[in-house]
Amino acid sequence: MHGRPRKAPKPEDEAASSAKAQKLRALQTQFFSFHHNKIYTKEAVELSAKLLEINPESYTAWNYRKLAVEHYLNLPDCNPDSIKSVLDDELRVVENALRQNFKSYGAWHHRKWVLSKGHSLIDNELRLLDKFQKADSRNFHAWNYRRFVAESMKRSEQDELKYTEDMIYANFSNYSAWHNRSVLLSALFDKKAEGFLLKEKVLPEEYEFIHQAIFTDPDDQSGWFYHLWLLDQTVTTDSPLLASSWPGHGSDVLLVGDRCYNGSAFSPFSALHSDSGSFPIVLYFNQPVRGVNSSTVTVECGFNKNEDLLWKPLSASNSQTARVWVAHLKVSSSDLHSTVEVSVGHTKGIISTRGFEYSHPSMLSFKVHVQPMERDSSQVSVAESISLREENFKVYGKQSEESIIDSFDQLIIKNGHETTASNWRFEALAKEIECFRELLSLVDCKIGKLTLARLLKAYDAMSYPFANKLVHSEEVLELYSDLMKLDRTHYQFYKDERSIVLLQKYKDSVSSAICGPICLRLNNLSLSRMGAFEKLLWVQMLDLSHNELQSIEGLEAMQLLSCLSLRNNKLRSLTALEPLRKLKLLRILDISYNQIGDHSIDTTRYVCSSPLSHSVGSELNRDETVTSDVALINNWEAFYIFKDFNLNQLDIVGNTIADEKFKSVLVKIMPKLKQLDGKLLD
Amino acid sequence: MDDIPPYPPIDPTTFDLIVIGTGLPESIIAAAASTASKSVLHLDPNPFYGSHFSSLPLADFPSFLSSHSTSPSPPRSPSSDDPNEFSLLEFATRPLYSSIDISTFSPNLLDQHSRKFNLDVAGPRVLFCADKSIELLLRTGTNQYMEFKSVDATFVGDNKGNLWSVPDSRAATFKDKSLGLVEKNKLMRFFKLVQGHLAGEQDVKISEEDLQSPFVDFLNKMGLPPKIKSFILYAIAMADYDQEDTGVCRDLLKTKDGIDQLALYNASIGRFQNASGAFLYPIYGQGELSQAFCRRAAVKGCLYVLRMPVTALLVDKDTGCYKGVRLASGQDIFSQKLILDPTFKVTLPLGSSPPLPLKEKLPFFSLKDDKGKIARGICITKTSLKPDISNFLVVYPSRSLFPEQVTSIRFLQIASNLAVCLPGMFVLYISALCNDDDQGKKLIHAVMNTLLTVPLDSESNAAVQSETAEIGSAVQDETSESSSGGPSDSGEEKPTLLWSALYSQELTLGQVDFICSTPMPDGKLNYNDLIDTTFKIFQEIYPEEEFFPETSLENPEVDGDASPET
């Protein structure tokens, strides 16, 4: 029951509970003997009822009763009347158990099971629920069950919506009611039910509704949760959109062989060093999608017509759903200049996680110029020529950065028709921003500040195609700084959020940030988290050194990365490096002076949804050469992370883990490695 | 009442306490004294319980008022002293009601069904779910004789006929449609501050200086907008006088008192599961309260005799001490203590000054008359003022109806589901403090004109005829719709007046000595002050006795004190 303080048990309570335990134990012993001997006599079944009345949490007893019911229903003299009486008995037992503890999972589940037999009147259930929900209006078991009952009864969502409204009017501190409201509205939106066809008609009313709760009591969190859901409904477009791509629309790509970073006749801004005879095409959607394949995305180019490209999802989990998709297009050296056209979504099949179809077919076209390979010279140490030394950034210094940004924007603007058609989203956000500024002028409220920051960010993100500047970033940064001071418990969360804003803002003021079209320097920014990847797809050399990164989730989107410095960050484990496994072009990696190996427990594995714990075993087993090597088994994490790397150069010094033994393992895992911690390998 | 039936003699003839009048304070004292094992005789000249706190059938209402409106007849020459040792001091009735104005617009119907009405003489009244009357009812087990229903809502009215719901709780504030978001926030923060203060939280303690300052100043200091200030002052703290005009305000609320009022209100909301708001109203009317305490007293052995006027006080010739009373039946009954209904006063024989000892002993004989009066009005309509709510309270803060209005006018609509009128009808109680009858009339009329249609006399016959027919059918068919549209907003039709009674009531305070007079109903909505006074009177006559000791509790607290809404 909510709102009742917990009291320490008194001695007499403890005596009572031990007496109860005594009684329960006796009952239980007898019950188990019936259960094991499959005895379903009246007496035995009644005993289980007695047990459940005292302890509704006894799952075995519930299961026993299910078996007993099945037993009765299969008796030869079974008729509709006796079925009904057996099932009614079950309902009665459940009700008694719920009276004892109406948060018993087993009891609620049993009730569902009985009803699913289809012999009981569902109408009684609403009456029972009214009773339970009156006793505790926030009891989520009852709310869950209510959804089940409403569905079985085919009760309209509109009626249930009205019910949530009544419950909210009675007491608006009710997470369950607000939650159910969001569930019901989602269903109505999906169904395109009458009156719910246009979100822009429904959402403003919901905003109005939730404002009453938030302003009445800003300290009550239940309303804020619903507001967050509304915000998501406002910001997220139904159908997924292509947020960015590499190569950008209208861009020129120069493909060169191993040592052709200089001496090119072309503008070097999109020059890509490729030694595999292929280059990646990256599609970045604004929400996770599935169904990206050679029929939904067609690629036409001079050198390879209608090639069946293999599109791979880039996500932390191994699901077939991802924001970022990549395919590798093979280049033939016979055709030096060619135009590639990528058509996205002209055939249906790209579908968001929420089930919406990609519905804005778009086309990217870019030119590819191939620089003939100079195989003979490829053995010259690349390591010397590309590293993140200062002078390299100078070499690849600002050139034609404008054109990158332009092409990037063109893509977005092509998608702009969706945005212009949804002016209401802007208006809704603007209204919310105004509303919460007012609230904050009245009270100092953490969650209000966080919400305002979210709103401003969403507003900026939405207006990006039209305004090149994130107009609110200063205000957002200030809000997060404030929150970091106000709410120490969630300091890291605010810092992470702040980092992303900082990054976007930094990206936004392009002129000072990009040292070259392919190199990006984001060092010394106190970043604790990375973001804005969709704007960074073109980066080949990235300096993230001297930040406070604990995770580099999302970095897998930067498929062109060949050179990455994570020097002097706060990475704590090898598993934190997992996104790097997907970077096929990565040759130079600096993870020196992090905290890998400091902590015996790898928290990354619990924080991120890493496939590691599930997949690594099988992968190890398949590779027999590895299982025979004790050193590798002991370092399976390292093996898992590094075995797919094509690194030429690695810096790992300054991590606890990086002792000599470990280094020797690394060398074994990565035979292609030429340089480790600045030392050339044989 | 002149036609007094023959009285059977009362036996025994000596009691610890004689109580005359069955108003609420008298009934409580009778019950308390009986509980303290005193022998009590409780008399009432009326044939019903409750005196000035009773609920009366429609036809009896005017006669009750007028019987208490005439000036006392000059006392007959003192009956020559009895041969025994007593002097006789005759009782006279005091005029307690004036400017009585009864209008009937639908005579046939109402006459026929007079008994179906239970009209409160002291309306409008409600019980706060956490107030002293409820505490007393529960503590004494008297609640078992009564049933209550919840008053659904409180509104603040304006001169355009609008009724604004009072955001008196978190849920009500959330639901309110008339307050802006900022206002809601400010109001809730104020409520939280008060709650924190009451809970003794150190960081939100209201300073002693603030507590002693006028409540209105504190509200200003808290930056509350005028609308909310008015809600808090007049509809929650129930201030009687204009708090912002010290020139006219006779009762300036201190912050401390204001906060106590808020605490009472807050504790009242949600106290009983089946009472939605802060207030309760007894089924069959407020008169039930007096009656319930009389039943309670009777259970404890108190002797009841109704229809029994008392003619004179028996006083010891030598000492001037009270000895007993002479009944209309001629019987003399003796007791140590006497409690008098405010109806009575004892007049001294003309031209004679009381014997010296008597003079000393009887300073209390002249009841203290408060200068103020209270104007009351009762209206009967057949449509609710709010289409969707039938039982509710409305407060018109000072100056809300006209500029010279210095006191709050309160207004209570009670529907037939509380068994106070014919099905489908509504009883409206109005009251306001005033200095004189004219001022009082003006206040009551102001509300009536804002909310009701008063049929014109010239048309009344025809109009009333059809009205009657209509209602006649409504009465037969109880299920017929009870409300035909909301009058409060826009120019929709206002409910039509069927019957009204306007009157002014004297405000007399209780009097305490060895003969004690109980107070008249005051100008408040609840009985808190009256119960305080009653308690003081009881303590005065029985300083040794506990006022309903805890052990007398027969029925443990019944949770569902308010009967469920149907």
Short mmCIF file of N, CA and C in Angstrom, two decimals, chain A residues 188-236:
data_model
loop_
_atom_site.label_atom_id
_atom_site.label_comp_id
_atom_site.label_asym_id
_atom_site.label_seq_id
_atom_site.Cartn_x
_atom_site.Cartn_y
_atom_site.Cartn_z
N LEU A 188 -4.41 4.37 -29.60
CA LEU A 188 -5.37 5.14 -30.40
C LEU A 188 -4.69 5.81 -31.59
N PHE A 189 -3.46 6.30 -31.37
CA PHE A 189 -2.71 6.90 -32.47
C PHE A 189 -2.45 5.86 -33.55
N ASP A 190 -2.00 4.69 -33.09
CA ASP A 190 -1.66 3.64 -34.05
C ASP A 190 -2.88 3.21 -34.85
N LYS A 191 -3.98 3.13 -34.15
CA LYS A 191 -5.22 2.71 -34.81
C LYS A 191 -5.77 3.80 -35.71
N LYS A 192 -5.28 5.01 -35.53
CA LYS A 192 -5.85 6.19 -36.18
C LYS A 192 -7.35 6.27 -35.87
N ALA A 193 -7.66 6.07 -34.60
CA ALA A 193 -9.06 6.11 -34.18
C ALA A 193 -9.63 7.51 -34.38
N GLU A 194 -10.93 7.56 -34.47
CA GLU A 194 -11.58 8.83 -34.71
C GLU A 194 -11.25 9.80 -33.58
N GLY A 195 -10.83 11.01 -33.95
CA GLY A 195 -10.46 11.99 -32.95
C GLY A 195 -9.01 11.88 -32.53
N PHE A 196 -8.34 10.82 -32.99
CA PHE A 196 -6.93 10.65 -32.62
C PHE A 196 -6.05 10.54 -33.86
N LEU A 197 -6.61 10.99 -34.99
CA LEU A 197 -5.91 10.88 -36.25
C LEU A 197 -4.72 11.83 -36.27
N LEU A 198 -4.94 13.01 -35.74
CA LEU A 198 -3.88 14.02 -35.80
C LEU A 198 -3.32 14.26 -34.40
N LYS A 199 -2.05 13.95 -34.27
CA LYS A 199 -1.41 14.17 -32.97
C LYS A 199 -1.48 15.64 -32.57
N GLU A 200 -1.37 16.51 -33.58
CA GLU A 200 -1.34 17.94 -33.25
C GLU A 200 -2.65 18.41 -32.63
N LYS A 201 -3.70 17.61 -32.78
CA LYS A 201 -4.97 17.98 -32.14
C LYS A 201 -5.00 17.43 -30.71
N VAL A 202 -4.44 16.27 -30.53
CA VAL A 202 -4.55 15.58 -29.24
C VAL A 202 -3.49 16.06 -28.25
N LEU A 203 -2.25 16.15 -28.72
CA LEU A 203 -1.15 16.44 -27.80
C LEU A 203 -1.30 17.77 -27.06
N PRO A 204 -1.72 18.85 -27.72
CA PRO A 204 -1.84 20.10 -26.95
C PRO A 204 -2.79 19.96 -25.76
N GLU A 205 -3.85 19.18 -25.94
CA GLU A 205 -4.76 18.98 -24.81
C GLU A 205 -4.08 18.22 -23.68
N GLU A 206 -3.27 17.25 -24.08
CA GLU A 206 -2.56 16.47 -23.07
C GLU A 206 -1.54 17.34 -22.35
N TYR A 207 -0.87 18.19 -23.10
CA TYR A 207 0.08 19.12 -22.47
C TYR A 207 -0.66 20.00 -21.46
N GLU A 208 -1.78 20.50 -21.88
CA GLU A 208 -2.58 21.35 -21.01
C GLU A 208 -2.93 20.60 -19.71
N PHE A 209 -3.29 19.34 -19.88
CA PHE A 209 -3.68 18.50 -18.76
C PHE A 209 -2.51 18.31 -17.79
N ILE A 210 -1.36 17.97 -18.36
CA ILE A 210 -0.22 17.66 -17.50
C ILE A 210 0.33 18.92 -16.85
N HIS A 211 0.18 20.06 -17.52
CA HIS A 211 0.64 21.30 -16.90
C HIS A 211 -0.08 21.55 -15.57
N GLN A 212 -1.35 21.19 -15.53
CA GLN A 212 -2.10 21.40 -14.30
C GLN A 212 -1.42 20.64 -13.15
N ALA A 213 -1.01 19.41 -13.45
CA ALA A 213 -0.37 18.60 -12.41
C ALA A 213 1.00 19.17 -12.06
N ILE A 214 1.77 19.52 -13.07
CA ILE A 214 3.14 19.95 -12.83
C ILE A 214 3.17 21.27 -12.08
N PHE A 215 2.30 22.17 -12.46
CA PHE A 215 2.31 23.46 -11.77
C PHE A 215 1.72 23.33 -10.37
N THR A 216 0.72 22.50 -10.23
CA THR A 216 0.13 22.33 -8.90
C THR A 216 1.16 21.78 -7.93
N ASP A 217 1.91 20.79 -8.39
CA ASP A 217 2.93 20.23 -7.51
C ASP A 217 4.16 19.82 -8.31
N PRO A 218 5.08 20.75 -8.51
CA PRO A 218 6.26 20.42 -9.33
C PRO A 218 7.14 19.34 -8.69
N ASP A 219 6.98 19.11 -7.41
CA ASP A 219 7.82 18.11 -6.75
C ASP A 219 7.31 16.69 -6.98
N ASP A 220 6.11 16.59 -7.48
CA ASP A 220 5.58 15.26 -7.73
C ASP A 220 6.08 14.75 -9.07
N GLN A 221 6.70 13.57 -9.05
CA GLN A 221 7.40 13.15 -10.26
C GLN A 221 6.51 12.48 -11.29
N SER A 222 5.37 11.98 -10.85
CA SER A 222 4.58 11.18 -11.79
C SER A 222 4.20 11.98 -13.03
N GLY A 223 3.85 13.23 -12.81
CA GLY A 223 3.47 14.06 -13.95
C GLY A 223 4.61 14.29 -14.91
N TRP A 224 5.81 14.42 -14.37
CA TRP A 224 6.98 14.66 -15.23
C TRP A 224 7.23 13.50 -16.19
N PHE A 225 6.94 12.30 -15.69
CA PHE A 225 7.15 11.15 -16.56
C PHE A 225 6.22 11.20 -17.77
N TYR A 226 5.00 11.57 -17.49
CA TYR A 226 4.05 11.67 -18.59
C TYR A 226 4.48 12.79 -19.54
N HIS A 227 5.00 13.86 -18.97
CA HIS A 227 5.45 14.96 -19.81
C HIS A 227 6.58 14.52 -20.73
N LEU A 228 7.45 13.70 -20.19
CA LEU A 228 8.56 13.20 -20.99
C LEU A 228 8.03 12.37 -22.16
N TRP A 229 7.01 11.61 -21.88
CA TRP A 229 6.41 10.80 -22.94
C TRP A 229 5.79 11.72 -24.01
N LEU A 230 5.11 12.75 -23.55
CA LEU A 230 4.51 13.69 -24.50
C LEU A 230 5.59 14.34 -25.35
N LEU A 231 6.68 14.70 -24.69
CA LEU A 231 7.77 15.35 -25.41
C LEU A 231 8.29 14.41 -26.50
N ASP A 232 8.41 13.15 -26.15
CA ASP A 232 8.88 12.17 -27.12
C ASP A 232 7.90 12.08 -28.28
N GLN A 233 6.61 12.10 -27.96
CA GLN A 233 5.60 12.04 -29.01
C GLN A 233 5.67 13.26 -29.92
N THR A 234 6.07 14.38 -29.34
CA THR A 234 6.13 15.61 -30.11
C THR A 234 7.37 15.63 -31.00
N VAL A 235 8.46 15.17 -30.45
CA VAL A 235 9.73 15.29 -31.15
C VAL A 235 9.91 14.21 -32.20
N THR A 236 9.52 13.00 -31.84
CA THR A 236 9.78 11.91 -32.75
C THR A 236 8.76 11.91 -33.88
#
